Amino acid sequence: MSAAYATFGLAPAMRAGGVLANGDFQVHRDFVDFIVDGRPLLFQLSDLDAVSPLASDVPPAIFTAQVRSFLGETDAPLPSGRHVIYGCPECEDLACGAVTAVIERDGDDFIWRDFAWQTEEAVDLQLNGYHGLGPFRFQGAEYRAALDSLLRGGTAPEAARRRVLLIGARVAVLAKLAAALRTIGIGADITREVGDVHADELRGYGAVAFGRAVTEEERTAVRHSFERAGVDVTYVDGLAPIVPLLVAQIEHALDRSSVERRRLTRLVAADGEAAVEVSSPCRVRLTAYRLDRLYRTHAHEVFDGVLEAGRHRIALDAKAVKGESFVVARTSGSVLVEAMAR
């Protein structure tokens, strides 16, 4: 089969978890995405909430088997030489739907072709094929080197640091936040003092979240503890005691993908509107949160739709953003949070 050569690479990615405005939970998943000609392949599927089979939370033996399957060292998992490229992030069941493709060898080259949406073992390319996507021809040395690097590492990158340290004065809020994070697959611990914690324990954290009541002196002491341990973490300053909002802030902090490989790249909330920038067509949801005078939380879904690549200005309901309010912008792979400027 003739096809122009495409470059092949791998990069860490995530499916952003969260607590949604309607009370539902969305599971956090870290995975390795396929980078074709410098861009995530997933970005060519504009409204797809999915992860690759190379996820950090699958057992090591299964992860290794997936990699060897992509290398052609074992039989394809589906009939006709088809492989799952992206699947359901909640259950990974084929019945939920998956993007599949044929992976074959042509001399030293590897070819990915006949992309399709598949929900059962047989696939109808005419009806469910992704026409215009691929075929991609990859040089064997580059392709094998990328996948072999996963076999040497044994798992997806950043898998061990999906834990957050929560520090604050309001124990009830912290307990609810920790429970919400654990529900979506992120480990969470609560403390006010880390000076005596062993360095090996601190290395397990990817982020530290501070409540609003934590003093600057306490924050500095925590930072020094992590610096002495040689641990690079992301620090989150909690905007308000609103659990879904704090979860969104932490999800953003845990995003280890490079900025140029994110779909959601900018959010500004001011003067009753949100300015959003996306790098490729995708579904974007905007949720506004606010606290009333009695410190009760109010949540409003203010936008849910597919945006084309570029910058967009979205008007917000005045009732949703009055007083102290915040806006969360969410795609399947990333989250941004901003306080409403006045």
Tab-separated table of C-alpha atoms in Angstrom:
chain	number	residue	atom	x	y	z
A	1	MET	CA	0.000	0.000	0.000
A	2	SER	CA	1.356	3.427	-0.927
A	3	ALA	CA	1.026	6.271	1.537
A	4	ALA	CA	3.089	9.317	2.392
A	5	TYR	CA	5.266	8.926	5.450
A	6	ALA	CA	3.943	10.392	8.689
A	7	THR	CA	5.951	10.912	11.853
A	8	PHE	CA	5.040	8.845	14.912
A	9	GLY	CA	5.494	9.652	18.570
A	10	LEU	CA	3.955	9.278	22.001
A	11	ALA	CA	3.114	11.830	24.683
A	12	PRO	CA	1.436	11.819	28.108
A	13	ALA	CA	-2.205	12.852	28.060
A	14	MET	CA	-5.168	12.739	30.380
A	15	ARG	CA	-8.901	12.445	30.353
A	16	ALA	CA	-9.913	15.105	32.855
A	17	GLY	CA	-12.016	13.825	35.720
A	18	GLY	CA	-14.377	16.021	37.645
A	19	VAL	CA	-17.504	16.587	39.661
A	20	LEU	CA	-20.106	17.881	37.225
A	21	ALA	CA	-22.785	20.433	37.963
A	22	ASN	CA	-25.528	17.790	37.812
A	23	GLY	CA	-23.782	15.720	40.497
A	24	ASP	CA	-22.277	13.132	38.141
A	25	PHE	CA	-18.643	12.097	38.402
A	26	GLN	CA	-16.207	11.814	35.519
A	27	VAL	CA	-13.243	9.486	36.072
A	28	HIS	CA	-9.692	10.794	35.740
A	29	ARG	CA	-7.528	8.722	33.353
A	30	ASP	CA	-3.847	9.175	32.503
A	31	PHE	CA	-2.764	7.615	29.229
A	32	VAL	CA	-0.231	7.781	26.424
A	33	ASP	CA	-1.544	9.420	23.265
A	34	PHE	CA	-0.343	8.884	19.697
A	35	ILE	CA	1.369	11.885	18.106
A	36	VAL	CA	1.062	11.822	14.318
A	37	ASP	CA	2.865	14.514	12.345
A	38	GLY	CA	3.403	16.463	15.552
A	39	ARG	CA	-0.239	16.531	16.712
A	40	PRO	CA	-2.279	14.210	18.941
A	41	LEU	CA	-4.244	11.818	16.770
A	42	LEU	CA	-7.193	12.219	19.138
A	43	PHE	CA	-7.503	15.863	18.037
A	44	GLN	CA	-8.615	14.687	14.591
A	45	LEU	CA	-11.732	13.226	16.280
A	46	SER	CA	-13.380	16.479	17.324
A	47	ASP	CA	-16.029	15.401	19.819
A	48	LEU	CA	-14.670	12.132	21.170
A	49	ASP	CA	-14.251	11.506	24.888
A	50	ALA	CA	-11.862	8.556	24.839
A	51	VAL	CA	-8.453	7.239	25.916
A	52	SER	CA	-5.884	5.027	24.238
A	53	PRO	CA	-5.340	1.452	25.478
A	54	LEU	CA	-1.981	2.639	26.851
A	55	ALA	CA	-3.413	3.860	30.136
A	56	SER	CA	-1.429	4.185	33.343
A	57	ASP	CA	-3.959	2.370	35.508
A	58	VAL	CA	-4.076	-0.914	33.577
A	59	PRO	CA	-2.090	-3.838	35.042
A	60	PRO	CA	1.543	-3.926	33.839
A	61	ALA	CA	1.096	-7.262	32.042
A	62	ILE	CA	-1.871	-5.932	30.053
A	63	PHE	CA	-0.064	-2.656	29.313
A	64	THR	CA	2.913	-4.595	27.965
A	65	ALA	CA	0.632	-6.837	25.899
A	66	GLN	CA	-0.993	-3.765	24.333
A	67	VAL	CA	2.382	-2.350	23.344
A	68	ARG	CA	3.543	-5.661	21.845
A	69	SER	CA	0.278	-5.849	19.909
A	70	PHE	CA	0.936	-2.426	18.365
A	71	LEU	CA	4.421	-3.670	17.449
A	72	GLY	CA	2.910	-6.659	15.631
A	73	GLU	CA	4.563	-9.152	17.974
A	74	THR	CA	1.199	-10.707	18.918
A	75	ASP	CA	-2.081	-11.235	17.109
A	76	ALA	CA	-4.502	-8.328	16.782
A	77	PRO	CA	-7.185	-8.350	19.494
A	78	LEU	CA	-10.037	-7.928	16.981
A	79	PRO	CA	-10.858	-9.778	13.736
A	80	SER	CA	-9.316	-8.673	10.422
A	81	GLY	CA	-6.175	-7.362	12.108
A	82	ARG	CA	-7.977	-4.538	13.875
A	83	HIS	CA	-6.738	-2.794	17.016
A	84	VAL	CA	-8.474	-0.451	19.440
A	85	ILE	CA	-6.879	2.972	19.066
A	86	TYR	CA	-9.237	4.840	21.435
A	87	GLY	CA	-11.888	3.417	23.749
A	88	CYS	CA	-14.402	4.380	26.421
A	89	PRO	CA	-12.637	6.094	29.362
A	90	GLU	CA	-15.120	4.722	31.901
A	91	CYS	CA	-15.175	1.003	31.098
A	92	GLU	CA	-13.157	0.383	27.899
A	93	ASP	CA	-15.910	-1.959	26.678
A	94	LEU	CA	-16.161	-2.321	22.894
A	95	ALA	CA	-19.946	-2.187	23.242
A	96	CYS	CA	-19.625	1.471	24.306
A	97	GLY	CA	-17.863	2.178	21.035
A	98	ALA	CA	-14.216	2.451	20.062
A	99	VAL	CA	-12.057	3.870	17.308
A	100	THR	CA	-10.280	0.954	15.663
A	101	ALA	CA	-7.846	0.562	12.791
A	102	VAL	CA	-5.911	-2.125	10.936
A	103	ILE	CA	-2.214	-2.152	11.851
A	104	GLU	CA	-0.006	-4.018	9.406
A	105	ARG	CA	3.634	-4.374	8.385
A	106	ASP	CA	4.923	-3.439	4.940
A	107	GLY	CA	8.599	-4.306	4.898
A	108	ASP	CA	10.138	-2.323	7.741
A	109	ASP	CA	7.244	0.148	7.783
A	110	PHE	CA	4.073	0.086	9.867
A	111	ILE	CA	0.760	1.211	8.382
A	112	TRP	CA	-2.398	2.277	10.220
A	113	ARG	CA	-5.417	2.206	7.926
A	114	ASP	CA	-9.191	1.787	7.694
A	115	PHE	CA	-10.100	3.776	10.811
A	116	ALA	CA	-13.658	3.124	11.964
A	117	TRP	CA	-16.105	3.497	14.833
A	118	GLN	CA	-16.748	-0.027	16.120
A	119	THR	CA	-19.254	-1.398	18.641
A	120	GLU	CA	-19.101	-5.128	17.816
A	121	GLU	CA	-16.630	-7.565	16.295
A	122	ALA	CA	-17.722	-6.891	12.710
A	123	VAL	CA	-17.226	-3.396	11.308
A	124	ASP	CA	-18.901	-1.690	8.333
A	125	LEU	CA	-16.286	0.631	6.829
A	126	GLN	CA	-18.734	2.173	4.415
A	127	LEU	CA	-21.167	3.113	7.180
A	128	ASN	CA	-18.848	3.691	10.146
A	129	GLY	CA	-15.447	4.371	8.613
A	130	TYR	CA	-13.545	7.579	9.330
A	131	HIS	CA	-13.193	8.607	5.716
A	132	GLY	CA	-10.267	10.966	5.269
A	133	LEU	CA	-8.398	9.790	8.372
A	134	GLY	CA	-5.258	7.954	7.307
A	135	PRO	CA	-3.796	5.758	6.069
A	136	PHE	CA	-0.592	6.599	7.939
A	137	ARG	CA	2.747	5.046	7.019
A	138	PHE	CA	5.346	5.145	9.777
A	139	GLN	CA	9.063	4.418	9.404
A	140	GLY	CA	9.786	1.245	11.334
A	141	ALA	CA	12.776	2.495	13.323
A	142	GLU	CA	10.937	5.574	14.623
A	143	TYR	CA	7.764	3.614	15.349
A	144	ARG	CA	9.528	0.810	17.202
A	145	ALA	CA	11.735	3.192	19.187
A	146	ALA	CA	8.701	5.090	20.524
A	147	LEU	CA	6.846	1.955	21.606
A	148	ASP	CA	9.963	0.189	22.884
A	149	SER	CA	10.508	3.112	25.251
A	150	LEU	CA	7.251	2.153	26.970
A	151	LEU	CA	8.421	-1.435	27.376
A	152	ARG	CA	11.609	-0.228	29.028
A	153	GLY	CA	9.611	1.980	31.382
A	154	GLY	CA	6.967	-0.689	31.989
A	155	THR	CA	4.052	1.721	32.342
A	156	ALA	CA	2.675	5.064	31.228
A	157	PRO	CA	4.547	8.156	32.481
A	158	GLU	CA	3.415	10.084	35.543
A	159	ALA	CA	1.292	7.170	36.757
A	160	ALA	CA	2.765	7.196	40.242
A	161	ARG	CA	2.093	10.870	40.970
A	162	ARG	CA	-1.681	10.983	40.730
A	163	ARG	CA	-1.941	11.981	44.382
A	164	VAL	CA	-2.722	15.337	45.982
A	165	LEU	CA	-1.881	16.716	49.412
A	166	LEU	CA	-4.683	18.884	50.824
A	167	ILE	CA	-3.802	21.549	53.400
A	168	GLY	CA	-6.412	23.804	54.986
A	169	ALA	CA	-8.367	24.795	58.071
A	170	ARG	CA	-11.863	23.650	57.116
A	171	VAL	CA	-11.713	19.927	57.809
A	172	ALA	CA	-15.251	19.267	56.585
A	173	VAL	CA	-14.507	20.838	53.183
A	174	LEU	CA	-11.211	18.971	52.913
A	175	ALA	CA	-12.895	15.671	53.733
A	176	LYS	CA	-15.531	16.219	51.035
A	177	LEU	CA	-12.846	17.244	48.554
A	178	ALA	CA	-10.721	14.185	49.339
A	179	ALA	CA	-13.753	11.908	48.917
A	180	ALA	CA	-14.614	13.497	45.557
A	181	LEU	CA	-11.033	13.149	44.308
A	182	ARG	CA	-10.869	9.502	45.332
A	183	THR	CA	-14.178	8.845	43.588
A	184	ILE	CA	-12.759	10.042	40.264
A	185	GLY	CA	-9.491	8.129	40.697
A	186	ILE	CA	-7.144	10.655	42.316
A	187	GLY	CA	-5.535	9.854	45.665
A	188	ALA	CA	-5.819	12.547	48.340
A	189	ASP	CA	-4.399	13.038	51.837
A	190	ILE	CA	-5.116	15.773	54.386
A	191	THR	CA	-2.530	17.392	56.678
A	192	ARG	CA	-1.387	20.684	58.196
A	193	GLU	CA	2.267	19.747	58.762
A	194	VAL	CA	4.686	18.067	56.334
A	195	GLY	CA	7.983	18.962	58.007
A	196	ASP	CA	8.388	15.504	59.550
A	197	VAL	CA	7.132	13.536	56.535
A	198	HIS	CA	9.779	11.314	54.926
A	199	ALA	CA	11.002	12.459	51.518
A	200	ASP	CA	9.927	9.169	49.903
A	201	GLU	CA	6.324	9.892	50.876
A	202	LEU	CA	6.453	13.423	49.473
A	203	ARG	CA	7.634	12.032	46.132
A	204	GLY	CA	4.267	10.361	45.684
A	205	TYR	CA	2.441	13.685	45.271
A	206	GLY	CA	1.860	15.523	42.014
A	207	ALA	CA	0.155	18.570	43.528
A	208	VAL	CA	-0.419	20.385	46.815
A	209	ALA	CA	-3.658	22.322	47.333
A	210	PHE	CA	-3.882	25.132	49.910
A	211	GLY	CA	-7.114	26.361	51.450
A	212	ARG	CA	-7.726	30.093	51.671
A	213	ALA	CA	-7.077	30.135	55.441
A	214	VAL	CA	-3.529	28.763	55.136
A	215	THR	CA	-1.060	31.537	55.954
A	216	GLU	CA	1.850	32.522	53.750
A	217	GLU	CA	4.229	31.343	56.448
A	218	GLU	CA	2.630	27.880	56.416
A	219	ARG	CA	2.722	27.758	52.608
A	220	THR	CA	6.408	28.665	52.598
A	221	ALA	CA	7.187	25.923	55.115
A	222	VAL	CA	5.412	23.337	52.952
A	223	ARG	CA	7.286	24.468	49.832
A	224	HIS	CA	10.599	24.218	51.671
A	225	SER	CA	9.759	20.653	52.758
A	226	PHE	CA	9.192	19.589	49.150
A	227	GLU	CA	12.297	21.448	47.972
A	228	ARG	CA	14.451	19.676	50.575
A	229	ALA	CA	13.039	16.364	49.353
A	230	GLY	CA	13.871	17.306	45.756
A	231	VAL	CA	10.232	16.931	44.713
A	232	ASP	CA	8.759	19.142	42.003
A	233	VAL	CA	5.017	19.555	42.587
A	234	THR	CA	2.373	21.973	41.380
A	235	TYR	CA	0.843	24.236	44.028
A	236	VAL	CA	-2.845	25.119	43.919
A	237	ASP	CA	-4.334	28.091	45.761
A	238	GLY	CA	-7.950	27.138	46.395
A	239	LEU	CA	-10.253	29.832	45.059
A	240	ALA	CA	-13.269	29.033	47.255
A	241	PRO	CA	-14.663	26.227	49.459
A	242	ILE	CA	-16.607	24.770	46.502
A	243	VAL	CA	-15.739	21.116	45.963
A	244	PRO	CA	-16.353	20.868	42.165
A	245	LEU	CA	-14.357	24.055	41.666
A	246	LEU	CA	-11.433	22.766	43.725
A	247	VAL	CA	-11.524	19.436	41.874
A	248	ALA	CA	-11.267	21.340	38.575
A	249	GLN	CA	-8.294	23.350	39.879
A	250	ILE	CA	-6.523	20.163	40.926
A	251	GLU	CA	-7.246	18.452	37.616
A	252	HIS	CA	-5.590	21.367	35.842
A	253	ALA	CA	-2.586	21.128	38.174
A	254	LEU	CA	-2.148	17.417	37.407
A	255	ASP	CA	-2.115	17.972	33.637
A	256	ARG	CA	1.447	17.106	32.578
A	257	SER	CA	0.867	17.476	28.839
A	258	SER	CA	2.640	20.294	27.036
A	259	VAL	CA	0.557	23.406	26.423
A	260	GLU	CA	0.843	23.121	22.640
A	261	ARG	CA	-0.772	19.670	22.827
A	262	ARG	CA	-3.848	20.751	24.744
A	263	ARG	CA	-7.199	21.473	23.197
A	264	LEU	CA	-8.245	24.080	25.739
A	265	THR	CA	-5.520	26.721	25.815
A	266	ARG	CA	-7.045	29.898	27.276
A	267	LEU	CA	-9.880	31.096	29.516
A	268	VAL	CA	-10.620	34.658	30.594
A	269	ALA	CA	-13.735	35.512	32.618
A	270	ALA	CA	-14.627	39.214	32.860
A	271	ASP	CA	-17.430	41.680	32.279
A	272	GLY	CA	-20.139	39.047	32.086
A	273	GLU	CA	-18.534	36.905	29.405
A	274	ALA	CA	-15.961	34.165	28.951
A	275	ALA	CA	-13.201	34.241	26.349
A	276	VAL	CA	-12.213	30.699	25.374
A	277	GLU	CA	-9.497	29.513	23.010
A	278	VAL	CA	-9.242	25.963	21.651
A	279	SER	CA	-6.566	24.498	19.385
A	280	SER	CA	-8.841	22.072	17.526
A	281	PRO	CA	-12.598	21.485	17.162
A	282	CYS	CA	-13.982	20.033	20.392
A	283	ARG	CA	-16.875	20.052	22.804
A	284	VAL	CA	-16.534	22.706	25.502
A	285	ARG	CA	-18.626	22.999	28.655
A	286	LEU	CA	-18.683	26.146	30.777
A	287	THR	CA	-19.960	26.020	34.349
A	288	ALA	CA	-20.302	29.021	36.657
A	289	TYR	CA	-20.057	28.632	40.432
A	290	ARG	CA	-20.784	31.255	43.054
A	291	LEU	CA	-21.191	31.623	46.790
A	292	ASP	CA	-24.147	33.548	48.169
A	293	ARG	CA	-24.139	35.630	51.358
A	294	LEU	CA	-24.755	32.489	53.417
A	295	TYR	CA	-21.831	30.706	51.730
A	296	ARG	CA	-24.126	28.340	49.884
A	297	THR	CA	-22.884	27.048	46.528
A	298	HIS	CA	-24.801	27.719	43.303
A	299	ALA	CA	-23.825	26.038	40.031
A	300	HIS	CA	-25.052	26.950	36.542
A	301	GLU	CA	-24.261	25.269	33.225
A	302	VAL	CA	-23.792	28.305	30.994
A	303	PHE	CA	-22.559	26.696	27.741
A	304	ASP	CA	-22.227	23.237	26.210
A	305	GLY	CA	-21.342	22.921	22.545
A	306	VAL	CA	-18.707	22.150	19.930
A	307	LEU	CA	-16.352	25.036	19.150
A	308	GLU	CA	-14.122	25.341	16.121
A	309	ALA	CA	-10.410	26.014	16.571
A	310	GLY	CA	-9.734	29.619	17.540
A	311	ARG	CA	-10.933	32.212	20.033
A	312	HIS	CA	-14.549	32.545	21.117
A	313	ARG	CA	-16.449	34.981	23.345
A	314	ILE	CA	-19.429	33.525	25.209
A	315	ALA	CA	-21.937	35.659	27.086
A	316	LEU	CA	-22.741	34.481	30.611
A	317	ASP	CA	-26.067	34.698	32.407
A	318	ALA	CA	-25.866	37.649	34.795
A	319	LYS	CA	-27.564	35.620	37.557
A	320	ALA	CA	-24.925	32.905	37.274
A	321	VAL	CA	-21.954	35.187	37.832
A	322	LYS	CA	-23.177	37.810	40.294
A	323	GLY	CA	-21.170	38.322	43.477
A	324	GLU	CA	-18.130	36.135	44.095
A	325	SER	CA	-18.178	33.756	41.148
A	326	PHE	CA	-15.907	31.480	39.145
A	327	VAL	CA	-15.974	29.868	35.692
A	328	VAL	CA	-14.789	26.344	34.827
A	329	ALA	CA	-14.118	25.489	31.177
A	330	ARG	CA	-13.864	21.798	30.418
A	331	THR	CA	-13.065	19.609	27.433
A	332	SER	CA	-12.576	15.844	27.572
A	333	GLY	CA	-8.844	16.310	28.046
A	334	SER	CA	-8.317	19.511	29.982
A	335	VAL	CA	-9.817	21.963	32.447
A	336	LEU	CA	-9.276	25.681	33.102
A	337	VAL	CA	-10.604	27.744	36.027
A	338	GLU	CA	-10.871	31.508	36.405
A	339	ALA	CA	-12.361	33.855	38.961
A	340	MET	CA	-14.819	36.308	37.430
A	341	ALA	CA	-13.096	39.680	37.165
A	342	ARG	CA	-15.174	42.803	37.733
